[in-house]
XYZ file of C-alpha atoms in Angstrom:
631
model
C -4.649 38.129 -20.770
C -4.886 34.672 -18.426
C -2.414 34.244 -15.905
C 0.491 32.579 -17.745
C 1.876 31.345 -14.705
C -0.140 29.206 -13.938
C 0.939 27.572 -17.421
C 3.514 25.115 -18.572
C 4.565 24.218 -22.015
C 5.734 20.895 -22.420
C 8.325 19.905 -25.172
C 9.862 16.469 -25.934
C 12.676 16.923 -28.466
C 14.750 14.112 -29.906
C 17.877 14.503 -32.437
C 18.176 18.302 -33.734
C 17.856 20.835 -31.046
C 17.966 23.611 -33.552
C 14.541 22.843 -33.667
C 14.163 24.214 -30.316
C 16.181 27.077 -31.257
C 13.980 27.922 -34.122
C 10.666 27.312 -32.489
C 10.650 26.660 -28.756
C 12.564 29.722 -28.392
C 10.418 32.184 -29.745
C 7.075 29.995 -27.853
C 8.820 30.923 -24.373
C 9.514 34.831 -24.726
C 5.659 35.442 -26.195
C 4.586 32.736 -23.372
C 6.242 34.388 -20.471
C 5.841 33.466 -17.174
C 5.110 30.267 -18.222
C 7.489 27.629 -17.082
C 9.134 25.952 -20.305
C 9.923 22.381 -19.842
C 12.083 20.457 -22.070
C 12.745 16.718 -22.168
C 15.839 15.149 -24.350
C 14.931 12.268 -25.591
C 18.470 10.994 -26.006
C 19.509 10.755 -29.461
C 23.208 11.261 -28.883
C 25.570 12.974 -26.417
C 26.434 15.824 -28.454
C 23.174 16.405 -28.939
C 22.469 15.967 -25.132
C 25.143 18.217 -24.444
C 23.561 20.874 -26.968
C 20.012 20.413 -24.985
C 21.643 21.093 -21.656
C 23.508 24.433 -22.901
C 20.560 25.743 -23.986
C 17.731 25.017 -21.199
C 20.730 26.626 -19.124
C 20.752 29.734 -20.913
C 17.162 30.065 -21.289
C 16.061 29.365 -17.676
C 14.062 26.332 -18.724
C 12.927 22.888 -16.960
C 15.373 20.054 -18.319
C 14.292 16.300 -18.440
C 16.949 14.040 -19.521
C 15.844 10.598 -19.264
C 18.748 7.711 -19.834
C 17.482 6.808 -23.638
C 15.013 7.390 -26.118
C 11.629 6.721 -24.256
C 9.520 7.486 -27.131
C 6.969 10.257 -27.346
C 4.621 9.707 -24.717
C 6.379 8.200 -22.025
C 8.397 11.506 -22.850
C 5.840 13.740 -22.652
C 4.567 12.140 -19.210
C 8.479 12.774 -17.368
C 7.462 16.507 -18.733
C 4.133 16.714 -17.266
C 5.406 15.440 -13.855
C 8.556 18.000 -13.562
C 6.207 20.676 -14.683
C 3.484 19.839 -12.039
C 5.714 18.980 -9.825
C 6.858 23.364 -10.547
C 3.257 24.280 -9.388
C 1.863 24.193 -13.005
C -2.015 23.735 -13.188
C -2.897 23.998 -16.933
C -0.007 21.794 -19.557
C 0.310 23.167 -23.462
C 2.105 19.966 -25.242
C 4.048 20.944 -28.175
C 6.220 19.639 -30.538
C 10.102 20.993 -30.949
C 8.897 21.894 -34.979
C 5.922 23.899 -33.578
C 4.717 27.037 -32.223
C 2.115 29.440 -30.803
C 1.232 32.355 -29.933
C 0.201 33.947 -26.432
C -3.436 34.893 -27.556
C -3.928 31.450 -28.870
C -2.339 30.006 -26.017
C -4.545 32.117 -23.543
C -7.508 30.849 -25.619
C -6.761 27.229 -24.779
C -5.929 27.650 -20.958
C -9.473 29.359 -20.936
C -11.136 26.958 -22.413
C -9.368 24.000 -20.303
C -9.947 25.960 -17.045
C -13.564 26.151 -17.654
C -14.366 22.717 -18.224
C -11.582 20.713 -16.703
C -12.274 17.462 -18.210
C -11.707 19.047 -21.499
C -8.922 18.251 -23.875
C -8.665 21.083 -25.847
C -6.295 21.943 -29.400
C -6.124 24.685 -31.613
C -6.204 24.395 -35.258
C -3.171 23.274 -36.805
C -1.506 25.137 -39.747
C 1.236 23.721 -42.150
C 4.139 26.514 -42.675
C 2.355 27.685 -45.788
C -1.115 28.735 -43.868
C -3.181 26.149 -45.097
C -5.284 23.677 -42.703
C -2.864 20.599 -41.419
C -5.284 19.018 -38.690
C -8.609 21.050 -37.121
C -9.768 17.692 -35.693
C -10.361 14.096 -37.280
C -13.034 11.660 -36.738
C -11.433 8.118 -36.171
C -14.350 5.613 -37.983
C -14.495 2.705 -35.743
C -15.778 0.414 -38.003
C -13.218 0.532 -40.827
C -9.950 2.530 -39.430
C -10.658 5.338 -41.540
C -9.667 8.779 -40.652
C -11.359 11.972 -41.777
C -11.643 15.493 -41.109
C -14.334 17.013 -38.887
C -15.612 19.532 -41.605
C -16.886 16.083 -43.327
C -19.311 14.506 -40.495
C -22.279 15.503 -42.825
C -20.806 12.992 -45.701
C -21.093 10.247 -42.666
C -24.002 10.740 -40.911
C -24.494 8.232 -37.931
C -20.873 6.747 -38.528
C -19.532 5.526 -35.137
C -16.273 7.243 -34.455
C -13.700 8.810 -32.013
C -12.997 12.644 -32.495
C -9.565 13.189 -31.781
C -6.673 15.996 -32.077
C -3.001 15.767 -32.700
C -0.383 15.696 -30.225
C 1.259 18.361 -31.570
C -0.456 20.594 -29.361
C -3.113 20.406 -26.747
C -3.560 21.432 -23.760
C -5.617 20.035 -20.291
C -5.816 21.023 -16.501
C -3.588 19.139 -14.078
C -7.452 17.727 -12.905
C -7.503 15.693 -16.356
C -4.030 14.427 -16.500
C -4.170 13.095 -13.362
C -6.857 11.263 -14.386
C -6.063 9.974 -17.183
C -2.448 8.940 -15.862
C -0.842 10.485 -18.823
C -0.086 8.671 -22.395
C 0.176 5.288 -23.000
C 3.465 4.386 -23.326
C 3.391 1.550 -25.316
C 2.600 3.120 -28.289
C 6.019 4.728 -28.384
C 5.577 6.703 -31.146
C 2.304 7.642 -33.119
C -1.370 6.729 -32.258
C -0.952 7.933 -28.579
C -2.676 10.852 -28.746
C -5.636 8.655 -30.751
C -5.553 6.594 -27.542
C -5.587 9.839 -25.214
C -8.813 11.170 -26.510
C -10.129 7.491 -26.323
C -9.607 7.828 -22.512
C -10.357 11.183 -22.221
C -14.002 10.167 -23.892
C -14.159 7.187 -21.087
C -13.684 9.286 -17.848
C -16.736 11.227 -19.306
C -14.349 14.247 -20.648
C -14.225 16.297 -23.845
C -11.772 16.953 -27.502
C -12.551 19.863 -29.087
C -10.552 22.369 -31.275
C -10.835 25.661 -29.750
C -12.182 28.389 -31.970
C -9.551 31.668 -32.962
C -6.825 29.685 -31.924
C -3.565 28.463 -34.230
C -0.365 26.788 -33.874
C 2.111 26.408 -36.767
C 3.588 23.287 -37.065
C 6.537 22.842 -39.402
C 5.968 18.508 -39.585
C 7.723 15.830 -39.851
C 11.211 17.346 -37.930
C 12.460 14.436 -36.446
C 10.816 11.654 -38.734
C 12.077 12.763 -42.330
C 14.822 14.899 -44.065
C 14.309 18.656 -45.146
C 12.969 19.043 -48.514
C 11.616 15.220 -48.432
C 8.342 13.617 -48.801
C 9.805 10.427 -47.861
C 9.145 9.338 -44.028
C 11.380 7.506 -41.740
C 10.867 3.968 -41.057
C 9.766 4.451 -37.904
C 7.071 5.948 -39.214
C 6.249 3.536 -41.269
C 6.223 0.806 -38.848
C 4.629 2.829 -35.718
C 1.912 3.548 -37.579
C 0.929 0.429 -38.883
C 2.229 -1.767 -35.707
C -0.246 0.774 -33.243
C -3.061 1.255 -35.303
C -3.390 -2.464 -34.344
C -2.747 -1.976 -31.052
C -5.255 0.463 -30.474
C -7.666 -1.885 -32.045
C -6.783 -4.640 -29.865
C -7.284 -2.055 -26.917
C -10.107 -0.096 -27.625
C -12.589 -2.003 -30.225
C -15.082 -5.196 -30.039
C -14.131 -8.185 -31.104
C -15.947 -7.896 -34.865
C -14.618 -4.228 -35.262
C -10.699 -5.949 -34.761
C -11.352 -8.303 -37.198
C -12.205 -5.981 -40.094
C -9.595 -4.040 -39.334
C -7.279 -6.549 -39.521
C -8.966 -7.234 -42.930
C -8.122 -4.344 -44.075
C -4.580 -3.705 -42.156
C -2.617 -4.382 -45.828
C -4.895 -1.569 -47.743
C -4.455 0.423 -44.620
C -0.370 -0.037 -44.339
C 0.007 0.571 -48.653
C -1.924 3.716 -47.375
C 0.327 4.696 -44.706
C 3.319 3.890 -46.970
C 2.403 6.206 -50.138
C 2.315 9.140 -47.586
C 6.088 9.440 -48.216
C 5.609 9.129 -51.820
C 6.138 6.652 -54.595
C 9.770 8.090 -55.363
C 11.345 6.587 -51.956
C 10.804 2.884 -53.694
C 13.041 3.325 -55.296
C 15.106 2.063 -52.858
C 12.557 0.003 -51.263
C 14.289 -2.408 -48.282
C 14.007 0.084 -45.723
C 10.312 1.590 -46.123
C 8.980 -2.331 -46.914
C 10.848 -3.401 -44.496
C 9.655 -1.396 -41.701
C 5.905 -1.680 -43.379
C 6.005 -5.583 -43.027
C 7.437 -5.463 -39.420
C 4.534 -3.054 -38.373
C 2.074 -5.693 -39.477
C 3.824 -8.577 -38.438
C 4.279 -7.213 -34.544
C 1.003 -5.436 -35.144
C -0.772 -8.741 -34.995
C 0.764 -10.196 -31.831
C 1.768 -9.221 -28.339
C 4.287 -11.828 -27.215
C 7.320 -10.778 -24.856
C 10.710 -10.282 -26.323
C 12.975 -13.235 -26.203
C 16.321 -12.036 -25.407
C 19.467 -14.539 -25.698
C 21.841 -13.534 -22.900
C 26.023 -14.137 -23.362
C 26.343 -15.893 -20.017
C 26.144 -19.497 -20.208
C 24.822 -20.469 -16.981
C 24.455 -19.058 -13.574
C 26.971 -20.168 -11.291
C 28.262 -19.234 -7.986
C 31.077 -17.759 -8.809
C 29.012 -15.728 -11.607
C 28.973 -12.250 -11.435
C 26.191 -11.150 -8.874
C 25.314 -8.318 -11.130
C 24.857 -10.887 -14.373
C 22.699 -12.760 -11.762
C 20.461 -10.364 -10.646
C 19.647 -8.961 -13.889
C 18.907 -12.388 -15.789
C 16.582 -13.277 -12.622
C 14.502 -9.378 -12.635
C 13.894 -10.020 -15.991
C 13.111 -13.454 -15.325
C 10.129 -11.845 -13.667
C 8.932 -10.011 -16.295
C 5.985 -10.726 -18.693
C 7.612 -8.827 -21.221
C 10.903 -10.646 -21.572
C 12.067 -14.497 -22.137
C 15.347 -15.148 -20.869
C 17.184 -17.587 -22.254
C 21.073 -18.696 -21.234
C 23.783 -18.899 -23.852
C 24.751 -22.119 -25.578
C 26.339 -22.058 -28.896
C 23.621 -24.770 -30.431
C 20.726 -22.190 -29.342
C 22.794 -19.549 -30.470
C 23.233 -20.824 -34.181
C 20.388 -22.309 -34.606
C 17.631 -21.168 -31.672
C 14.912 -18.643 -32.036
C 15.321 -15.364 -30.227
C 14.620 -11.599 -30.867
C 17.808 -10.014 -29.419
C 21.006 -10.985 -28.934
C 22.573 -9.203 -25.451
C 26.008 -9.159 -24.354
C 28.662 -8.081 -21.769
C 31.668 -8.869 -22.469
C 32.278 -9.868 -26.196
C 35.670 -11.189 -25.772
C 34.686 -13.730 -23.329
C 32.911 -15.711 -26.648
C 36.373 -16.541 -28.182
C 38.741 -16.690 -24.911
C 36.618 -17.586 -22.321
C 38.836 -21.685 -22.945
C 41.327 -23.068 -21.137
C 43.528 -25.006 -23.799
C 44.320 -23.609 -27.446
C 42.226 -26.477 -29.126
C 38.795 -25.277 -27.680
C 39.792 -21.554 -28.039
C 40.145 -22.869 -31.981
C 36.516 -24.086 -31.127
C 35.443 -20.924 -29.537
C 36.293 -19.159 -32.868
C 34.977 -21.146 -35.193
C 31.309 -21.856 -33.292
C 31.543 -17.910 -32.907
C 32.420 -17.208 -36.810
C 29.103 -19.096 -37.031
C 27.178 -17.530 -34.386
C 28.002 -13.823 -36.410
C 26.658 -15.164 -39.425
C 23.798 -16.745 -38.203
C 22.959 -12.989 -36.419
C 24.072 -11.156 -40.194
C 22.016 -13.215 -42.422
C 18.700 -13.321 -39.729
C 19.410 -9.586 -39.126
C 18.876 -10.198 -35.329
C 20.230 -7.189 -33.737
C 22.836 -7.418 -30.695
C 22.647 -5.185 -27.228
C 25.884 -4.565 -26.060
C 26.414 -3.263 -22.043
C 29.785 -1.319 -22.491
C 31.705 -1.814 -19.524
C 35.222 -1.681 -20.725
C 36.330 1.734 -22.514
C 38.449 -0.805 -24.442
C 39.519 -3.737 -25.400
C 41.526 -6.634 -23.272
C 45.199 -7.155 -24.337
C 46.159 -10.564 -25.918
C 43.152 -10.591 -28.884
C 43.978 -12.210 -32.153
C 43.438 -10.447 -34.979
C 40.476 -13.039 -35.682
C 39.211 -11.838 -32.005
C 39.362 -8.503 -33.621
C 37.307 -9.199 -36.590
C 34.418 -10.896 -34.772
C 34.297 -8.130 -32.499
C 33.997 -5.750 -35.205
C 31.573 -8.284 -36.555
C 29.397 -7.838 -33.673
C 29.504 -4.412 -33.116
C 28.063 -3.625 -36.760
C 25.262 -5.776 -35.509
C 24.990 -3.627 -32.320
C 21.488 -1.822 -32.475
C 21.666 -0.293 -28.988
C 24.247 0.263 -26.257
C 23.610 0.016 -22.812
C 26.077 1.991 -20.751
C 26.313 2.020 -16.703
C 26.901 5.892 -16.460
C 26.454 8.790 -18.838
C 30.189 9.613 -18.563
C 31.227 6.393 -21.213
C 31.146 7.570 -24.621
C 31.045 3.994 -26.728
C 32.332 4.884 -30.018
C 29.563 3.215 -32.205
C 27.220 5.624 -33.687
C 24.024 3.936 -32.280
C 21.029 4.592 -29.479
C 22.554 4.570 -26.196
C 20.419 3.927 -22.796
C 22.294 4.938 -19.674
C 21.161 2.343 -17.229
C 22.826 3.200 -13.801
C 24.541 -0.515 -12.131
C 21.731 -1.247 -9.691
C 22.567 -1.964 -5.736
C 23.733 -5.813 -3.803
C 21.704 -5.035 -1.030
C 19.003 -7.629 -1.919
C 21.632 -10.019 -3.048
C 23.786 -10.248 0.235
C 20.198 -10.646 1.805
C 20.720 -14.251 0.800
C 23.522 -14.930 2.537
C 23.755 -16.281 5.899
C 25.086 -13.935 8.208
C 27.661 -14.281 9.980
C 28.390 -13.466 13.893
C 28.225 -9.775 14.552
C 31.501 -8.168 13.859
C 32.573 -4.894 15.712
C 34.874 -3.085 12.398
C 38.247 -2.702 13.413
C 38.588 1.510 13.283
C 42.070 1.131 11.419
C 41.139 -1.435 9.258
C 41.158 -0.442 5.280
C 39.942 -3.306 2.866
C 40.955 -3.932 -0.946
C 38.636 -6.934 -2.471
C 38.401 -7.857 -5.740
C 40.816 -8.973 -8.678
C 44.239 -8.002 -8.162
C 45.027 -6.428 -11.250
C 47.899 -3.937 -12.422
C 45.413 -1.319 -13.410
C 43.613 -1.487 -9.875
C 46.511 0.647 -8.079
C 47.106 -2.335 -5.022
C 51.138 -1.647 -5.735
C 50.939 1.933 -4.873
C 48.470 1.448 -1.728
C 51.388 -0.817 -0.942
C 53.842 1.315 -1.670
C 52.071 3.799 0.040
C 51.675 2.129 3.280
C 55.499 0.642 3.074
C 56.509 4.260 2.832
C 55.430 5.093 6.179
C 56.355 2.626 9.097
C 54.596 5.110 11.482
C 51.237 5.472 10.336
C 49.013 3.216 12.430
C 47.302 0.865 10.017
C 45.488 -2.178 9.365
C 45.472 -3.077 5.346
C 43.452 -5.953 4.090
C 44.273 -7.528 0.864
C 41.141 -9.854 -0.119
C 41.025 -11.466 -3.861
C 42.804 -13.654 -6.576
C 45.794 -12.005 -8.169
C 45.734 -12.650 -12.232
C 49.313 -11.172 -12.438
C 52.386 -13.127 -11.335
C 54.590 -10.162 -10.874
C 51.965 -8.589 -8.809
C 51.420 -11.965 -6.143
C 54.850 -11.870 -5.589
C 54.749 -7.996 -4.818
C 51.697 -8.661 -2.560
C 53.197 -11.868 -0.745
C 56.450 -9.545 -0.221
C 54.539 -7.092 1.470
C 52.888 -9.324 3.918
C 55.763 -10.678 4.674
C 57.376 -7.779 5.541
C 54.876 -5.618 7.538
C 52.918 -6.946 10.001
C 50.355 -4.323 9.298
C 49.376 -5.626 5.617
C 47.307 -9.438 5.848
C 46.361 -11.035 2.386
C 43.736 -13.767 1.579
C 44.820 -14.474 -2.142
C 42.015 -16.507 -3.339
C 38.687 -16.560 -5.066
C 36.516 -14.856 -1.410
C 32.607 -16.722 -1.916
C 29.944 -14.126 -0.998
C 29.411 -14.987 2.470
C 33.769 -14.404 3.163
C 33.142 -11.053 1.112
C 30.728 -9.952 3.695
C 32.426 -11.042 6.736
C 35.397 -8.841 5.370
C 33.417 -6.088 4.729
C 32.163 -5.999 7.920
C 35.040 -6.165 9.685
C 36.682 -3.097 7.979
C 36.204 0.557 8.497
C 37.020 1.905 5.094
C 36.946 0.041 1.605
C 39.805 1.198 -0.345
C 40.147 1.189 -4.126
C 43.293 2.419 -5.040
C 42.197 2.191 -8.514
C 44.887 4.112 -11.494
C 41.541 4.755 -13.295
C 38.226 3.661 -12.536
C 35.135 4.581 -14.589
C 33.140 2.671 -12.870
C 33.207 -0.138 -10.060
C 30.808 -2.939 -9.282
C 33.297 -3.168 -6.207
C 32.406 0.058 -4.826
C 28.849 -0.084 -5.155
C 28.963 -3.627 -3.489
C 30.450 -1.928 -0.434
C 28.295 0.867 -0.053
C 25.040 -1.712 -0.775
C 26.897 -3.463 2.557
C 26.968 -0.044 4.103
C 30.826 0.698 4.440
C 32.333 3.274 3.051
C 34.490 3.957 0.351
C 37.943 5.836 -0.703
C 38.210 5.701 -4.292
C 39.523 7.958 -7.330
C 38.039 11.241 -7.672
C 36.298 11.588 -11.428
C 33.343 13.057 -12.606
C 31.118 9.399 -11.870
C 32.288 9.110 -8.017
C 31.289 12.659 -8.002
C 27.762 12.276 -8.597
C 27.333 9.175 -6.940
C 28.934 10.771 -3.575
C 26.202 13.451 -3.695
C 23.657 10.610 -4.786
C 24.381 7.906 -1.813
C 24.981 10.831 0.528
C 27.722 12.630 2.796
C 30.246 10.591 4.092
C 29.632 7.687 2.599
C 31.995 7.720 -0.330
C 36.004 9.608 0.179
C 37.407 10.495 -2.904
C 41.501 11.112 -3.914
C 43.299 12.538 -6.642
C 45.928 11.376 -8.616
C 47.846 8.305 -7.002
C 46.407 7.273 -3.549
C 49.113 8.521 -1.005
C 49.093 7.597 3.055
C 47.784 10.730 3.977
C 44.382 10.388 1.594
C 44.107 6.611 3.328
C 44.520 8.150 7.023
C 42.157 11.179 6.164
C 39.573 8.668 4.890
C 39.935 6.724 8.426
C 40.303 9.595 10.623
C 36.542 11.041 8.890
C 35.239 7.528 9.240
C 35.942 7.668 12.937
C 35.250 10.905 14.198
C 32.231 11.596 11.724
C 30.528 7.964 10.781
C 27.842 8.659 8.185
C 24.350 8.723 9.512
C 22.003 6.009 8.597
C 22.647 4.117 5.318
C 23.922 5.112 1.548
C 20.921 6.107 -0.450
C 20.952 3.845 -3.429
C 17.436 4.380 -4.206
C 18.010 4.991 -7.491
C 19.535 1.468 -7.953
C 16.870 -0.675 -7.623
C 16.333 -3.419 -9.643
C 12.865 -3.464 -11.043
C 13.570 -0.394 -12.126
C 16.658 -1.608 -14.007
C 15.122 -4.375 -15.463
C 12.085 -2.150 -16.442
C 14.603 -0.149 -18.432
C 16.699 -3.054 -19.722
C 13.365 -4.473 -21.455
C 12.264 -1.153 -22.921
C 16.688 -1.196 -24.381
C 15.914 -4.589 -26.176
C 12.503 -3.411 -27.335
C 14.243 -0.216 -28.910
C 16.602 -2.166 -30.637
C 13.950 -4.274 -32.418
C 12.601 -0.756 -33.851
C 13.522 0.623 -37.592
């Protein structure tokens, strides 16, 4: 038998991980050594959490990207964790299929000998009978047919392809071929695949005396069902036009786009005439494949914030401007005229609440609600779906009950949550990207900079909104509690609590070591403060997570904050030193600790916030609003 361990499987899962259970399982005990590599295509977090469990017990490779990348782009994290293991020959399979090690053997020789061969076995249904043993793409009409019928079409021009349901190819080949196209998403990739493969002079083939049983259709319809999922429906229509417009002559496009309605009613009666039923959903998926089948425009993406301003969130700022850059995305700024009556594809917002209350005098928050109550129906009757970023775990005090309403208005309309760390759990039952809050450093790039400042070694900083729920009255406290700790506290930001000014003017009055600058700081003040302390304190009661801190650390100063699962991670992400952590309520001895380590044992070099950068943020908040445009 070949040297197994010298193979990886490769298995992108998304929704029920019984499947793996039931199938990968039982793959990886007749396939061992080989290295088992499993990537969650986030469906939900139980489901995540499921994933995880298992590729713990089983001693396999876990890939958990932040959302539902779609097939390929999934199977392409795989491939690079697996070769990244040492593996020199990849098996893809599906979650709802297996294989056995004789079979398996039979494809890694095959692959090994010719290395720019893409090689398959033949495909069974559960029932033994022939599901796929190669088909013959016809170029001229779209038309798919099985190998064992070349002789009814001699001379046709085609492309021989396998399914992705299992093949397997050297690491030589991959690399070449860069892995799948990802923007197929779902369905057609692997047609694409053997089209490259074919261009860089390679090979498909289905490899005699060797089988894989594959169950179908697991993730794309229910048990006992003929009917298919919309996505389905709509992937396969929407990319059998894009691989025309990638792959065929000018002529060849047009008669396929001829004959894209035939080929869509086609596509449709696989699930059967019994699922119309109840048409919307199938027809409705069908006529949005052949609508976005036809063009290739970017997605036009209506963001909440009205206009950038300077006192505008830098993170709103930066995010509006990446995408800005992108040929995939229109921006376009909020106004309640575009809103009601604009054209856009996707509707994304921040902070909900802000569309109501975001007015000074009760007559225009009266406005606010009624232009709103409009904007909601406008977004219900054009069924234009809404991305949410959930910062809050929950909603601000001091909503009316009409707030209420159009907030549960818009969250029926929510297709897709973005969330900043994996740790919120939103409470809408929808696809959820984790999207990690991406660094300041470029942002405070564009500020002047001011004189060199030495940091004062006693110095610990607060900035930000003073708030109740930010914990400044028990650093105060804290501090006010012991007169002989040898301090230098910095209060730096607007209160929005008249109770609490008064606490924090009391305190600076009475200790010489606390100083206060209680008003709006502009970015330029912010870093001149930062600068000039030794330790940024958030004293936070409960923080989930803090555009605060990672402004600091992007400024390269670090951090005592509350210790939770998030600041755990992102301590051993930015590196040691960087980022102090306390339990509970913040006493004096966890701010003197924090100083004392700061002094004796700076951290070397700078935070590593490599993982924050903003293409990459943007990259992923464009592939969020493209998601939630999808059945």
């Amino acid at each position: 038998m070949g040297d197994l361990s010298r193979l990886a499987v490769v298995v992108v899962g998304y929704g029920d991980p019984s499947l793996l259970e039931r199938h990968t399982a039982p793959v990886a005990a007749a396939l061992r050594p080989a290295r088992i590599v499993v990537v969650d295509n986030h469906s939900t977090d139980a489901n995540r959490a499921t994933v995880r469990a298992l590729c713990d017990r089983e001693g396999w490779t876990g890939v958990f990207p932040g959302s539902n990348t779609g097939f390929g782009a999934g199977c392409n994290l795989g491939a690079a964790a697996a070769l990244a293991e040492g593996a020199e020959v990849l098996l893809f399979l599906n979650p709802d299929a297996t294989i056995d090690a004789e079979s398996a053997v039979r494809l890694m020789a095959a692959v090994e000998a010719e290395p720019l061969l893409l090689a398959a076995p033949t495909v069974l249904g559960p029932d033994g009978e022939v599901a796929s043993a190669g088909v013959d793409l016809d170029l001229d009409t779209g038309t798919m047919r099985p190998w064992r019928r070349r002789a009814e079409h001699p001379g046709a021009a085609t492309l021989p392809w396998v399914t992705g349901a299992c093949f397997a190819v050297t690491r030589e080949l991959w690399e070449r071929l860069a892995g799948f196209d990802e923007h197929y998403f779902l369905y057609w990739e692997d047609v694409d695949l053997c089209a490259r493969v074919r261009a860089f002079g390679g090979r498909v083939t289905v490899v005699d005396g060797a089988a894989a049983v594959h169950a179908g259709g697991g993730t794309q319809r229910a048990e006992g069902s003929r009917a298919k999922s919309p996505a389905y429906y709509y992937f396969n229509v929407r990319n059998r036009a894009l691989f025309a417009r990638t792959w065929l002559s000018q002529e060849r496009e047009r008669a396929w786009r001829r004959g894209a309605v035939g080929a869509a009613y086609e596509i449709l009666m696989r699930g059967g005439r019994r699922q119309l039923l109840h048409p919307v959903r199938p027809l409705s998926a069908v006529a949005r494949g052949l609508r976005d089948g036809r063009r290739d425009r970017p997605v036009r993406v209506l963001e909440s914030v009205r206009e950038l301003r300077a006192t505008t969130n830098p993170y709103i700022v930066q995010l509006i401007e990446t995408l800005g850059r992108r040929d995939d995305t229109d921006v376009m700024l909020f106004g309640f005229a575009r809103a009601i009556a604009g054209r856009y594809d996707v509707f994304h917002v921040h902070w909900p609440e802000l569309l109501m209350t975001s007015a000074s005098t009760p007559l225009r928050r009266l406005a606010r609600r009624l232009l709103t109550t409009a904007f909601v129906a406008r977004l219900r009757l054009t069924r234009t779906p809404v991305v949410r970023t959930w910062h809050n775990l929950a909603r601000p005090d001091g909503l009316s009950r009409w707030d209420h309403r159009l907030l549960d208005a818009l969250e029926r309309r929510t297709r897709h949550v973005i969330r900043l760390t994996d740790q919120t759990a939103p409470p809408l039952e929808v696809p959820t990207s984790t999207i990690v809050h991406a660094h300041y450093r470029d942002w405070f790039e564009r500020i002047e900079p001011a004189a060199e400042v030495t940091p004062n070694p006693r110095r610990a900083l607060y900035f930000g909104l003073i708030k109740p729920y930010k914990g400044v009255e028990q650093l105060l406290e804290a501090v006010a509690d012991s007169p002989e700790a040898d301090l230098d506290v910095r209060l730096v930001g607007s209160p929005t609590d008249p109770d609490l000014e008064a606490q924090v003017r009391a305190a600076v009055a009475a200790d010489p070591r606390v100083s206060a600058d209680l008003s709006y700081a502009d970015d330029a003040t912010l870093a001149a403060e930062i600068a000039a302390a030794a330790l940024v304190v958030l004293p936070y009661k409960a923080m989930h997570n803090s555009g605060a801190l990672l402004l600091a650390l992007s400024l390269d100063t670090p951090v005592l904050a509350p210790d939770n699962e998030v600041n755990r991670r992102l301590a051993e992400e930015v590196g040691e030193g960087w980022l102090h952590l306390f339990e509970d309520t913040l006493t004096i001895d966890d701010l003197e600790r924090a100083l004392k380590s700061v002094a004796t044992d700076p951290p070397a070099g700078r935070p590593d916030l490599s993982a924050r950068e903003w293409p990459r943020s943007a990259e992923l908040h464009a592939a969020a609003f493209r998601a939630a445009l999808l059945p």
